[in-house]
Amino acid sequence: MNRFVHSVLVWLAVGLFLLPIIWMFGTAFKPPGEILRSGASLLPSQLSIEAFKALWQGDFQILIGNTVLIALSATMVSVIVAFFAAYALVRYQFPAKLDNVFLLLVLVIKMMPPIVVAIPLYSLMNQLGLLNSKLGLILAYQVYTLPFCIWMLLGFIRDIPLEIEEAGAMDGAHLFNRLAHIVFPLCAPGLVATAIFAMILGWNEFLFSLLFIHTPDKFTIPLFISNFMTEDGTAWGELMAAGIVSSLPMLALAGYMQRYLLRGFSMGLK
């Protein structure tokens, strides 16, 4: 009986999880007239790719390139800076527990609503001449990604035995040699896991893109998708098609890096 109840609950959870995905695919492949028809079924009566054709008639390819460039660059900056920051916080002693204070401030920044820092960040970007630029957006994304990466990498670096580094130091390895040949390889699964989640954060970010980007040729995918919801109505077919296409790169990345992701979690999140 317990096994039966467990199976029912599992399949119920799977069904609830898959229902929005089925609805999204069904809407994306419906003919335009069927989407607006009242009482239409969840699945299309006949398959249509009109929504995908309308999507690719614009500059969607350019927007994908913008999003890849911005999210990937923001991820690389966050992971590199967070790696050195987490290493220093784990391996070095700071006076007056400044390391704990720093981590607390980082956590507070991460927990704050992004709109709180948006106004001062907008003013700073304006003074630096970085508004409506990809570089400015990459730097703005650090508000999201950098605190997350620091906290993620703390656990991974703590799991690296200090004795291994001490042995390398006794053999004459300097700090950067130890980082490059000992710490970095051992922490690689954790770095990959952290990079995947940071990439997803950057890929899905909307608020800063909305505030800091003004010209359509520099839009990111989330900002472009929002244009399908207007005061005149919602283009459900194109909206769902854009959601499917924009989800595929992250699904492919997570699937390809799955083994590193699992190793990273087993290494640092015990």
XYZ file of N, CA and C in Angstrom, residues 5 16 19 26 36 45 68 85 131 150-151 182 186 191 204 212 215 227 259 261 266:
63
model
N 0.969 4.181 -2.843
C 0.784 5.611 -2.553
C 2.002 6.406 -3.008
N 2.283 17.258 -12.670
C 2.196 18.688 -12.383
C 3.395 19.438 -12.948
N 2.947 19.476 -16.947
C 1.774 20.150 -17.507
C 2.104 21.512 -18.125
N 2.293 22.739 -26.797
C 1.030 22.687 -27.517
C 0.630 24.039 -28.078
N -6.518 31.379 -30.303
C -7.487 32.344 -29.788
C -8.883 31.760 -29.640
N -4.711 20.596 -32.786
C -5.384 19.651 -33.676
C -4.509 19.309 -34.874
N 24.070 35.275 -25.258
C 25.186 34.353 -25.030
C 26.430 35.128 -24.615
N 38.413 35.110 -4.412
C 37.823 35.611 -3.166
C 37.541 34.464 -2.199
N 25.879 53.059 -19.925
C 24.482 52.766 -20.222
C 24.330 52.340 -21.681
N 30.549 33.273 -5.000
C 31.418 33.253 -3.820
C 30.921 32.233 -2.805
N 29.635 32.257 -2.520
C 29.090 31.331 -1.534
C 29.128 29.889 -2.031
N 47.104 22.611 -8.330
C 46.533 21.812 -7.228
C 45.075 22.203 -6.978
N 41.463 20.314 -8.606
C 40.623 19.635 -7.619
C 39.265 20.312 -7.473
N 33.726 24.368 -9.864
C 33.725 25.547 -10.733
C 32.721 25.399 -11.867
N 18.701 34.396 -17.755
C 17.299 34.716 -17.473
C 17.093 36.113 -16.901
N 18.866 49.192 -18.350
C 20.136 49.699 -18.864
C 20.284 49.616 -20.380
N 18.345 50.307 -26.919
C 18.199 50.087 -28.359
C 17.912 48.617 -28.633
N 8.269 41.692 -25.180
C 7.577 42.504 -26.196
C 6.344 41.812 -26.765
N 27.540 15.474 -15.719
C 28.473 14.687 -14.900
C 29.309 15.590 -14.002
N 28.329 18.523 -12.980
C 27.387 19.084 -12.018
C 27.182 18.143 -10.844
N 28.409 16.546 -5.164
C 28.897 15.526 -4.244
C 30.185 15.961 -3.564
